[in-house]
Coordinates of C-alpha atoms and ligand atoms in Angstrom, one line a residue:
X41 CA -26.0 -28.2 -57.4
X42 CA -24.8 -24.7 -57.5
X43 CA -24.2 -22.3 -54.5
X44 CA -26.5 -20.0 -56.1
X45 CA -29.3 -22.6 -56.3
X46 CA -29.1 -23.6 -52.7
X47 CA -29.5 -19.6 -51.7
X48 CA -32.4 -19.4 -54.1
X49 CA -34.5 -22.3 -52.8
X50 CA -38.2 -21.8 -52.3
X51 CA -39.1 -21.0 -48.5
X52 CA -38.9 -24.4 -46.4
X53 CA -42.6 -23.8 -44.6
X54 CA -43.9 -23.3 -48.3
X55 CA -42.8 -26.8 -49.7
X56 CA -45.7 -28.7 -50.2
X57 CA -43.3 -31.6 -48.7
X58 CA -43.6 -29.4 -45.3
X59 CA -47.3 -28.8 -45.7
X60 CA -47.6 -32.8 -45.8
X61 CA -45.8 -33.2 -42.5
X62 CA -47.8 -30.5 -41.0
X63 CA -50.9 -32.0 -41.7
X64 CA -49.4 -35.6 -40.9
X65 CA -48.4 -34.2 -37.4
X66 CA -52.0 -33.6 -36.8
X67 CA -53.0 -37.1 -37.6
X68 CA -50.4 -38.3 -35.2
X69 CA -51.6 -36.1 -32.5
X70 CA -53.3 -39.2 -30.9
X71 CA -50.8 -42.0 -31.6
X72 CA -48.5 -43.0 -29.2
X73 CA -45.2 -45.2 -29.4
X74 CA -47.0 -48.0 -27.6
X75 CA -49.9 -47.9 -30.3
X76 CA -47.3 -47.8 -33.2
X77 CA -45.6 -51.3 -31.4
X78 CA -48.8 -52.7 -31.0
X79 CA -49.9 -52.2 -34.6
X80 CA -46.5 -53.9 -35.9
X81 CA -45.1 -56.6 -33.8
X82 CA -41.7 -56.7 -36.2
X83 CA -41.1 -52.6 -35.2
X84 CA -38.4 -53.1 -33.2
X85 CA -36.3 -54.9 -36.0
X86 CA -37.8 -53.0 -38.7
X87 CA -37.1 -49.5 -37.5
X88 CA -33.6 -50.0 -37.3
X89 CA -30.3 -49.3 -39.4
X90 CA -27.1 -50.9 -39.3
X91 CA -23.8 -49.9 -40.5
X92 CA -20.1 -49.5 -39.7
X93 CA -20.8 -51.6 -36.4
X94 CA -23.6 -49.3 -35.2
X95 CA -26.9 -50.5 -34.6
X96 CA -29.3 -47.6 -34.8
X97 CA -32.7 -48.6 -33.2
X98 CA -35.2 -45.5 -33.9
X99 CA -38.1 -47.6 -33.4
X100 CA -38.8 -46.1 -30.0
X101 CA -39.9 -42.4 -31.8
X102 CA -43.2 -41.0 -32.8
X103 CA -42.9 -41.8 -36.6
X104 CA -44.6 -44.4 -38.9
X105 CA -44.0 -45.5 -42.3
X106 CA -46.0 -42.5 -43.7
X107 CA -43.9 -39.9 -41.4
X108 CA -40.5 -41.5 -42.5
X109 CA -41.8 -41.1 -46.2
X110 CA -42.9 -37.7 -46.0
X111 CA -39.7 -37.0 -44.2
X112 CA -37.4 -38.5 -46.8
X113 CA -39.6 -36.6 -49.5
X114 CA -38.6 -33.0 -47.5
X115 CA -35.0 -33.9 -47.7
X116 CA -35.0 -34.6 -51.2
X117 CA -37.2 -31.6 -51.9
X118 CA -34.9 -29.6 -50.1
X119 CA -31.7 -30.6 -52.5
X120 CA -29.9 -32.1 -49.4
X121 CA -28.4 -34.6 -51.8
X122 CA -27.0 -31.6 -54.0
X123 CA -26.0 -29.9 -51.4
X124 CA -24.0 -32.9 -49.9
X125 CA -22.2 -33.2 -53.2
X126 CA -21.3 -29.6 -53.3
X127 CA -19.7 -29.9 -50.0
X128 CA -17.7 -33.0 -50.9
X129 CA -16.4 -31.4 -53.9
X130 CA -15.1 -28.5 -52.3
X131 CA -17.6 -26.0 -53.7
X132 CA -17.7 -22.7 -51.5
X133 CA -20.9 -23.4 -49.5
X134 CA -19.7 -21.4 -46.4
X135 CA -21.1 -18.2 -48.3
X136 CA -20.9 -15.7 -45.8
X137 CA -17.0 -16.4 -45.3
X138 CA -16.8 -17.4 -49.0
X139 CA -15.0 -20.7 -48.0
X140 CA -15.3 -24.6 -48.9
X141 CA -16.4 -26.9 -46.2
X142 CA -14.1 -29.7 -46.3
X143 CA -13.3 -31.6 -42.8
X144 CA -13.8 -34.7 -45.0
X145 CA -10.5 -34.0 -46.9
X146 CA -8.8 -34.0 -43.6
X147 CA -9.5 -37.9 -43.5
X148 CA -9.4 -38.9 -47.2
X149 CA -6.7 -41.4 -48.0
X150 CA -3.6 -40.0 -49.4
X151 CA -4.4 -40.8 -53.3
X152 CA -7.8 -38.9 -53.1
X153 CA -8.1 -35.8 -55.2
X154 CA -10.1 -33.1 -53.3
X155 CA -9.8 -29.6 -55.3
X156 CA -10.1 -26.2 -53.7
X157 CA -9.4 -23.4 -56.3
X158 CA -8.5 -25.9 -58.7
X159 CA -5.6 -27.4 -56.2
X160 CA -5.9 -30.9 -54.8
X161 CA -5.6 -30.4 -51.0
X162 CA -4.9 -33.9 -50.2
X163 CA -1.3 -34.0 -50.4
X164 CA -0.9 -31.2 -48.2
X165 CA -3.0 -32.8 -45.5
X166 CA -0.9 -35.8 -45.7
X167 CA 2.2 -33.8 -45.3
X168 CA 0.8 -32.2 -42.0
X169 CA 0.0 -35.4 -40.9
X170 CA 3.3 -36.8 -41.4
X171 CA 4.8 -33.7 -39.4
X172 CA 2.5 -34.5 -36.8
X173 CA 3.5 -38.1 -36.6
X174 CA 7.3 -37.3 -36.6
X175 CA 6.9 -34.7 -33.7
X176 CA 4.3 -37.2 -31.7
X177 CA 7.0 -39.9 -31.9
X178 CA 9.8 -37.8 -30.8
X179 CA 7.6 -36.9 -27.6
X180 CA 6.3 -40.5 -27.0
X181 CA 10.0 -41.8 -27.5
X182 CA 11.5 -39.0 -25.4
X183 CA 13.8 -37.8 -28.0
X184 CA 12.3 -34.3 -27.8
X185 CA 14.1 -32.8 -24.9
X186 CA 13.1 -29.6 -23.1
X187 CA 15.6 -26.8 -22.5
X188 CA 17.2 -28.5 -19.8
X189 CA 17.8 -31.7 -21.8
X190 CA 15.2 -33.6 -20.0
X191 CA 12.3 -35.5 -21.7
X192 CA 9.0 -34.1 -22.0
X193 CA 6.5 -35.9 -19.8
X194 CA 3.6 -33.4 -19.8
X195 CA 1.6 -32.1 -22.6
X196 CA -0.7 -29.1 -22.1
X197 CA -2.8 -28.0 -24.9
X198 CA -4.1 -24.4 -24.8
X199 CA -7.3 -23.8 -26.8
X200 CA -10.8 -23.1 -26.4
X201 CA -14.2 -24.0 -28.5
X202 CA -13.0 -26.0 -31.6
X203 CA -9.3 -26.0 -30.6
X204 CA -9.9 -27.6 -27.2
X205 CA -13.4 -29.7 -27.2
X206 CA -12.4 -32.4 -29.6
X207 CA -9.1 -32.9 -28.4
X208 CA -10.1 -32.9 -24.8
X209 CA -13.2 -35.2 -25.5
X210 CA -11.2 -37.6 -27.6
X211 CA -8.5 -37.7 -25.0
X212 CA -10.9 -39.0 -22.5
X213 CA -12.7 -41.1 -24.7
X214 CA -9.7 -43.1 -25.9
X215 CA -7.9 -43.0 -22.8
X216 CA -7.3 -46.8 -22.7
X217 CA -5.4 -46.7 -25.9
X218 CA -3.4 -43.5 -24.8
X219 CA 0.3 -43.6 -23.6
X220 CA 0.2 -43.4 -19.9
X221 CA 3.7 -42.2 -19.7
X222 CA 2.3 -39.0 -20.3
X223 CA 0.4 -36.5 -18.6
X224 CA -2.2 -34.5 -21.2
X225 CA -4.1 -31.6 -19.9
X226 CA -6.2 -28.8 -21.6
X227 CA -6.4 -25.3 -20.5
X228 CA -8.9 -23.4 -22.3
X229 CA -11.0 -20.9 -19.8
X230 CA -9.5 -17.4 -19.6
X231 CA -10.1 -17.7 -15.8
X232 CA -7.1 -18.1 -14.5
X233 CA -8.0 -20.8 -12.0
X234 CA -8.0 -23.0 -14.9
X235 CA -4.2 -22.7 -15.9
X236 CA -3.5 -22.5 -12.1
X237 CA -4.7 -25.8 -11.6
X238 CA -3.9 -27.6 -14.6
X239 CA 0.1 -26.9 -14.1
X240 CA 0.2 -26.7 -10.4
X241 CA 1.7 -29.8 -9.8
X242 CA 3.8 -30.0 -13.5
X243 CA 7.5 -29.4 -13.9
X244 CA 7.9 -26.5 -16.5
X245 CA 11.3 -28.2 -17.3
X246 CA 9.2 -31.4 -18.4
X247 CA 6.2 -29.6 -19.9
X248 CA 5.5 -28.6 -23.5
X249 CA 2.5 -26.3 -24.6
X250 CA 0.4 -27.1 -27.8
X251 CA -1.1 -23.3 -28.1
X252 CA -3.8 -24.5 -30.6
X253 CA -5.9 -21.6 -32.2
X254 CA -7.3 -21.4 -35.6
X255 CA -7.0 -17.4 -35.7
X256 CA -4.4 -17.4 -32.9
X257 CA -6.1 -14.0 -31.8
X258 CA -8.4 -15.7 -29.5
X259 CA -8.5 -13.6 -26.3
X260 CA -8.7 -16.7 -24.1
X261 CA -5.9 -19.1 -25.8
X262 CA -3.5 -15.9 -26.2
X263 CA -3.9 -14.7 -22.6
X264 CA -3.0 -18.3 -21.4
X265 CA -0.3 -18.7 -23.8
X266 CA 1.3 -15.5 -22.7
X267 CA 0.9 -16.8 -18.9
X268 CA 2.5 -20.1 -19.8
X269 CA 5.4 -18.8 -21.5
X270 CA 6.1 -16.5 -18.6
X271 CA 5.6 -19.7 -16.2
X272 CA 8.4 -21.6 -18.5
X273 CA 10.7 -18.8 -18.4
X274 CA 10.6 -18.5 -14.8
X275 CA 11.7 -21.9 -14.5
X276 CA 14.7 -21.0 -17.1
X277 CA 15.5 -17.9 -15.2
X278 CA 14.2 -15.8 -18.1
X279 CA 16.5 -17.6 -20.8
X280 CA 14.1 -16.7 -24.0
X281 CA 15.8 -19.6 -25.9
X282 CA 13.7 -21.8 -23.5
X283 CA 10.5 -21.3 -25.1
X284 CA 11.7 -23.0 -28.6
X285 CA 11.5 -26.5 -27.0
X286 CA 8.6 -25.9 -24.8
X287 CA 6.1 -24.3 -27.3
X288 CA 4.7 -25.8 -30.6
X289 CA 1.7 -24.2 -32.5
X290 CA -1.3 -25.5 -34.7
X291 CA -2.8 -22.6 -36.6
X292 CA -3.8 -21.3 -40.0
X293 CA -2.1 -17.9 -39.2
X294 CA 1.5 -18.3 -39.6
X295 CA 1.9 -14.2 -38.9
X296 CA 0.6 -14.6 -35.9
X297 CA 2.3 -17.6 -34.7
X298 CA 5.5 -16.1 -35.6
X299 CA 4.6 -12.5 -33.8
X300 CA 3.9 -14.5 -30.5
X301 CA 7.3 -16.0 -30.9
X302 CA 6.8 -19.4 -32.0
X303 CA 9.2 -20.8 -34.8
X304 CA 6.8 -21.5 -37.7
X305 CA 8.9 -24.8 -38.2
X306 CA 7.4 -25.8 -34.7
X307 CA 4.0 -24.9 -36.3
X308 CA 1.4 -27.6 -37.7
X309 CA -1.0 -25.8 -40.1
X310 CA -4.7 -26.5 -41.5
X311 CA -6.7 -24.1 -43.7
X312 CA -9.5 -21.9 -43.9
X313 CA -11.9 -24.6 -45.2
X314 CA -11.7 -26.4 -41.8
X315 CA -14.3 -24.8 -39.2
X316 CA -13.2 -25.1 -35.6
X317 CA -15.8 -27.3 -34.7
X318 CA -14.9 -29.7 -37.5
X319 CA -11.0 -29.6 -36.9
X320 CA -10.2 -32.5 -34.3
X321 CA -8.8 -34.3 -37.1
X322 CA -6.6 -31.8 -38.6
X323 CA -3.6 -30.5 -36.7
X324 CA -5.7 -29.3 -34.0
X325 CA -5.7 -33.2 -33.1
X326 CA -1.8 -33.1 -32.4
X327 CA -2.3 -33.7 -28.7
X328 CA -4.7 -36.8 -29.5
X329 CA -2.0 -37.9 -31.9
X330 CA 0.7 -37.6 -29.3
X331 CA -1.6 -39.5 -26.6
X332 CA -2.6 -42.4 -29.3
X333 CA 0.5 -42.6 -31.7
X334 CA 0.4 -41.9 -35.2
X335 CA -1.3 -45.3 -36.1
X336 CA -4.2 -44.8 -33.3
X337 CA -4.7 -41.3 -34.8
X338 CA -5.1 -42.7 -38.3
X339 CA -7.6 -45.4 -37.1
X340 CA -9.6 -42.4 -35.6
X341 CA -9.3 -40.4 -39.3
X342 CA -10.4 -43.9 -40.7
X343 CA -13.3 -44.0 -38.8
X344 CA -14.2 -40.5 -40.0
X345 CA -13.9 -41.5 -43.4
X346 CA -15.7 -44.5 -43.1
X347 CA -18.8 -42.8 -42.0
X348 CA -18.1 -39.8 -44.9
X349 CA -18.4 -42.8 -47.5
X350 CA -21.7 -44.3 -46.1
X351 CA -23.0 -40.7 -45.6
X352 CA -22.1 -39.9 -49.4
X353 CA -23.0 -43.1 -50.9
X354 CA -25.9 -44.9 -49.1
X355 CA -29.4 -44.5 -50.1
X356 CA -31.0 -41.8 -47.8
X357 CA -33.5 -44.8 -46.4
X358 CA -30.4 -46.4 -45.2
X359 CA -28.2 -43.6 -44.3
X360 CA -27.5 -43.0 -40.5
X361 CA -27.0 -39.5 -40.4
X362 CA -29.8 -38.8 -42.8
X363 CA -32.4 -40.8 -40.5
X364 CA -31.4 -39.3 -37.3
X365 CA -31.2 -35.7 -38.9
X366 CA -34.9 -36.1 -40.3
X367 CA -36.0 -37.6 -36.7
X368 CA -34.4 -34.8 -35.2
X369 CA -36.2 -32.1 -37.4
X370 CA -39.4 -34.0 -36.9
X371 CA -39.3 -33.2 -33.2
X372 CA -37.7 -29.7 -33.3
X373 CA -40.0 -28.5 -35.9
X374 CA -43.4 -30.2 -35.7
X375 CA -43.3 -31.3 -32.0
X376 CA -41.8 -28.1 -30.8
X377 CA -39.3 -30.0 -28.7
X378 CA -36.7 -27.5 -27.6
X379 CA -33.9 -29.8 -26.5
X380 CA -32.2 -33.0 -27.3
X381 CA -30.4 -35.0 -24.6
X382 CA -27.2 -37.0 -25.4
X383 CA -26.6 -39.9 -23.2
X384 CA -23.8 -41.9 -23.4
X385 CA -23.5 -45.0 -21.1
X386 CA -19.9 -45.0 -20.8
X387 CA -17.8 -42.8 -19.0
X388 CA -14.9 -42.7 -21.1
X389 CA -17.4 -40.2 -23.3
X390 CA -17.8 -37.8 -20.3
X391 CA -17.3 -35.1 -22.6
X392 CA -19.0 -36.1 -25.6
X393 CA -22.1 -34.0 -25.1
X394 CA -20.2 -30.8 -24.3
X395 CA -18.2 -31.6 -27.7
X396 CA -21.7 -32.1 -29.6
X397 CA -22.9 -28.9 -27.9
X398 CA -20.7 -26.6 -29.9
X399 CA -20.9 -28.8 -33.1
X400 CA -24.4 -28.6 -33.0
X401 CA -25.4 -25.4 -31.7
X402 CA -22.8 -23.3 -33.1
X403 CA -23.2 -24.7 -36.2
X404 CA -27.2 -24.7 -36.4
X405 CA -28.1 -22.3 -33.9
X406 CA -29.1 -19.5 -36.3
X407 CA -32.1 -17.4 -37.7
X408 CA -30.8 -16.2 -41.0
X409 CA -31.6 -18.3 -44.2
X410 CA -28.7 -18.4 -46.9
X411 CA -30.9 -15.7 -48.7
X412 CA -30.6 -13.3 -45.7
X413 CA -34.2 -13.4 -44.6
X414 CA -35.3 -14.6 -41.0
X415 CA -36.5 -18.1 -41.3
X416 CA -40.2 -18.9 -40.2
X417 CA -39.6 -22.3 -38.6
X418 CA -37.4 -23.5 -35.5
X419 CA -33.8 -24.6 -35.9
X420 CA -31.3 -26.1 -33.7
X421 CA -32.6 -27.5 -30.2
X422 CA -30.5 -27.0 -27.2
X423 CA -28.0 -29.9 -26.8
X424 CA -27.1 -31.0 -23.5
X425 CA -26.3 -34.4 -21.5
X426 CA -24.3 -36.5 -19.1
X427 CA -23.2 -40.0 -19.2
X428 CA -25.4 -42.6 -18.0
X429 CA -26.0 -44.2 -15.2
X430 CA -25.0 -41.1 -13.3
X431 CA -27.6 -39.0 -15.2
X432 CA -30.4 -41.3 -13.9
X433 CA -30.0 -40.0 -10.3
X434 CA -30.1 -36.5 -11.4
X435 CA -32.2 -35.2 -14.3
X436 CA -34.0 -38.4 -15.7
X437 CA -36.8 -37.6 -13.4
X438 CA -37.9 -34.7 -15.5
X439 CA -37.5 -36.9 -18.8
X440 CA -39.7 -39.6 -17.4
X441 CA -42.4 -37.4 -15.8
X442 CA -41.9 -33.7 -16.7
X443 CA -44.2 -31.7 -19.1
X444 CA -41.5 -31.1 -21.7
X445 CA -40.6 -33.6 -24.6
X446 CA -36.9 -34.3 -24.3
X447 CA -35.8 -36.8 -27.3
X448 CA -32.7 -38.4 -26.4
X449 CA -29.7 -40.4 -27.8
X450 CA -28.6 -43.3 -25.9
X451 CA -25.3 -44.4 -27.1
X452 CA -24.0 -47.8 -25.7
X453 CA -21.1 -50.1 -26.5
X454 CA -21.6 -53.8 -26.7
X455 CA -18.0 -54.9 -25.9
X456 CA -16.5 -53.1 -22.8
X457 CA -13.3 -51.7 -23.0
X458 CA -12.6 -52.6 -19.1
X459 CA -13.9 -56.1 -18.4
X460 CA -14.7 -56.0 -14.7
X461 CA -17.0 -58.3 -13.1
X462 CA -20.8 -57.8 -14.5
X463 CA -20.4 -54.1 -14.4
X464 CA -21.2 -53.8 -18.2
X465 CA -24.5 -56.1 -18.1
X466 CA -25.7 -53.9 -15.5
X467 CA -24.8 -50.8 -17.3
X468 CA -26.2 -52.2 -20.7
X469 CA -29.5 -53.4 -18.9
X470 CA -29.8 -49.9 -17.7
X471 CA -30.0 -48.4 -20.9
X472 CA -32.6 -51.0 -22.2
X473 CA -34.7 -50.4 -19.5
X474 CA -34.5 -46.4 -19.5
X475 CA -35.7 -46.7 -23.2
X476 CA -38.6 -49.1 -22.5
X477 CA -39.8 -47.3 -19.4
X478 CA -39.6 -43.9 -21.5
X479 CA -41.4 -45.4 -24.5
X480 CA -44.1 -47.3 -22.4
X481 CA -44.3 -46.1 -19.0
X482 CA -46.9 -47.5 -16.6
X483 CA -50.4 -46.6 -16.0
X484 CA -52.3 -45.8 -13.1
X485 CA -54.2 -48.8 -13.5
X486 CA -51.1 -51.2 -13.7
X487 CA -49.7 -49.5 -10.5
X488 CA -53.1 -49.8 -8.7
X489 CA -53.1 -53.5 -9.3
X490 CA -49.7 -53.9 -7.7
X491 CA -51.6 -52.6 -4.3
X492 CA -50.6 -49.0 -4.6
X493 CA -53.4 -46.7 -3.1
X494 CA -55.3 -44.5 -5.4
X495 CA -54.1 -41.3 -3.9
X496 CA -50.5 -42.4 -4.5
X497 CA -50.9 -44.2 -8.0
X498 CA -51.0 -41.0 -10.2
X499 CA -47.7 -39.8 -8.6
X500 CA -45.9 -43.0 -9.7
X501 CA -47.7 -42.7 -13.2
X502 CA -45.3 -42.9 -16.1
X503 CA -47.0 -41.8 -19.1
X504 CA -44.5 -43.2 -21.6
X505 CA -44.3 -41.7 -25.1
X506 CA -41.0 -40.2 -24.4
X507 CA -39.2 -40.8 -27.7
X508 CA -35.3 -42.3 -27.8
X509 CA -32.4 -43.5 -30.2
X510 CA -30.3 -46.3 -29.0
X511 CA -27.1 -46.4 -30.7
X512 CA -25.8 -50.0 -29.9
X513 CA -22.3 -49.9 -31.1
X514 CA -19.4 -52.4 -31.4
X515 CA -16.5 -51.1 -29.1
X516 CA -15.2 -47.8 -28.0
X517 CA -12.2 -47.8 -30.3
X518 CA -10.4 -45.0 -32.1
X519 CA -12.3 -46.1 -35.3
X520 CA -15.6 -46.2 -33.8
X521 CA -15.2 -42.9 -32.0
X522 CA -14.1 -41.4 -35.4
X523 CA -17.5 -43.3 -37.1
X524 CA -19.8 -41.5 -34.2
X525 CA -18.2 -38.0 -34.5
X526 CA -18.5 -38.2 -38.3
X527 CA -22.1 -39.4 -37.7
X528 CA -23.3 -36.2 -35.7
X529 CA -21.4 -34.2 -38.4
X530 CA -23.4 -35.0 -41.0
X531 CA -26.6 -35.0 -39.0
X532 CA -25.9 -31.5 -38.5
X533 CA -25.1 -30.9 -42.2
X534 CA -28.5 -32.5 -43.0
X535 CA -30.4 -30.2 -40.5
X536 CA -28.6 -27.5 -41.6
X537 CA -29.2 -27.7 -45.2
X538 CA -33.2 -28.2 -44.6
X539 CA -33.4 -25.2 -42.5
X540 CA -31.5 -23.5 -45.3
X541 CA -29.0 -22.3 -42.9
X542 CA -25.2 -21.7 -43.1
X543 CA -23.9 -24.5 -40.7
X544 CA -20.5 -23.2 -41.4
X545 CA -20.2 -19.5 -39.7
X546 CA -20.5 -18.4 -36.5
X547 CA -21.4 -14.7 -36.4
X548 CA -23.1 -14.9 -33.3
X549 CA -20.1 -15.4 -31.3
X550 CA -18.7 -12.0 -32.3
X551 CA -20.3 -8.9 -30.8
X552 CA -19.9 -10.6 -27.3
X553 CA -16.1 -11.2 -28.0
X554 CA -15.6 -7.4 -29.4
X555 CA -17.8 -5.6 -26.4
X556 CA -15.6 -7.5 -23.8
X557 CA -12.5 -6.4 -25.6
X558 CA -13.6 -2.8 -25.1
X559 CA -14.8 -3.4 -21.6
X560 CA -11.3 -4.9 -20.5
X561 CA -9.8 -1.4 -19.9
X562 CA -12.8 0.1 -18.6
X563 CA -12.5 -2.5 -15.5
X564 CA -8.5 -2.3 -15.4
X565 CA -7.8 1.6 -15.5
X566 CA -6.8 3.5 -13.0
X567 CA -8.6 6.3 -13.3
X568 CA -12.3 6.2 -13.1
X569 CA -13.6 5.4 -16.6
X570 CA -16.3 7.4 -18.4
X571 CA -19.0 4.8 -19.0
X572 CA -21.7 5.0 -21.9
X573 CA -23.3 1.3 -21.5
X574 CA -26.8 1.0 -20.3
X575 CA -27.6 1.6 -16.7
X576 CA -27.3 -2.1 -15.4
X577 CA -23.9 -2.7 -17.1
X578 CA -22.8 0.9 -15.9
X579 CA -23.6 -0.2 -12.4
X580 CA -22.2 -3.6 -12.3
X581 CA -18.8 -2.3 -13.9
X582 CA -18.8 0.4 -11.1
X583 CA -19.6 -2.2 -8.6
X584 CA -17.1 -4.3 -9.8
X585 CA -14.3 -1.3 -9.5
X586 CA -15.2 -0.6 -6.3
X587 CA -15.1 -4.3 -4.7
X588 CA -11.6 -4.2 -6.3
X589 CA -10.9 -1.0 -4.6
X590 CA -10.6 1.0 -8.0
X591 CA -12.0 4.4 -8.6
Ligands
LIG291 O1 -15.9 -18.2 -30.5 C1 -16.1 -18.9 -31.3 C2 -14.9 -19.6 -31.9 O2 -14.6 -18.8 -33.0 C3 -15.3 -21.1 -32.3 O3 -15.8 -21.1 -33.6 C4 -13.8 -21.6 -32.5 O4 -13.7 -23.1 -32.3 C5 -13.3 -21.1 -31.1 O5 -13.7 -19.6 -31.1 C6 -11.9 -20.7 -30.9 O6 -11.3 -19.8 -32.3 P1 -9.5 -20.5 -32.3 O7 -9.3 -22.1 -32.8 O8 -9.3 -19.5 -33.6 O9 -8.8 -19.8 -31.3

């Protein structure tokens, strides 16, 4: 499929397949999940898909055979398969930035051939991986010495957004497979409290900063990087030579790296065809590689690649990310669901939903079609969540008995990473119980039959009919984490493709960034600034200056 034909697609809501889904939605209005189960005793096994150690149970959704048939037809009519081919081939499908979208090349095997502008990018990918491997081994073995000759014990990644969330999430997720001799921290916020707390107990002579930024111009990252340099230099009485042993950079922008004062031989590069939120498997994953070692990092990449191959070559009706995407789109567009909850039942996945927030919302939170016109349909819902079981004692009340539909992804692993007593059986029981309760609920009659007085029974009523996906995965390993992340990446791709938006730019973040830059002098200046904002913003600026004792 040519990029031009992607842009020129007819309006989504005018496709006969879309209209058929809208009609079908009406016919489903009175069907409940319980009805669907009653009509088909084998639904639980039939409406599930198995691949790569992931058992995806999608039976507890408001979908029938007909729904799925229509959704697959919509994906076909939307040209998802051609779009997918164009992405894997390195065509410039990120049209607003004129870039290819090739995060899949980051995890391709060394003998793969993937071309951008006629050049095979795979050798360069593996070259960077080798350099990352050498560096990681030097840190892990204590061979890399700080300026005072001491080995490095602390790694601090400075980055934000895609240059932070992926590595920070992966470090937590794979703690069990990580070196325990190293302390690895992540500083992202421009709020000084972040830098202060993350470095408070660290010895600068044993600390190395990875300054991680695709552009190397991001306000937060550069502010933190300058503060880090001062912190290091202070420990070495201002000896500028110290920074060579205490800073490395990850970026696509060698000029800015050099300008900052990091020797580009200590820079690990990546390319403009890797989006920030798709970059944790590029050099942006340097802290992950330091933690896991090169072999563990390769396993992570192999997991991504497994899912790439599954997505690329499995028929749509058995394709995990495609099915997940279509069911999500069904709720977002035809049931008006404004959110999706991500509920991993694994404490190591504490940061997983925060990671997916950027992946999904920065990719598909858009209202402009590839052809420049405004969409006439809903796009990305809000993504949120917390690990279970904690969330059960906080916000699940609303999912069970609230007035809004919240489709949820439950993610759990069969084989526990830490086997202690019967914790894991209790954990898994909670997953299965929650999804059963959400789907089937409990009626007032059932509650009264248990002796609950009639006035109280309605308060205890559980309407059920709350849709969930369950991903029962083998075990949380580097490879499995790679598979899961790639699954969500491709889910986002499929949805963005059908919505006819560009999932790979992020213009929506620009205006606020520029306005903040312009406002900094208005807050800092010694003299009273002339303000020309709206009256609310002017008042806030004046109030802040006043509170800080400025004119
Ligand atoms: O502000 C959004 C964003 O551009 C993200 O897309 C990106 O991941 C993040 O900022 C950080 O950007 P960089 O890696 O260039 O510092």
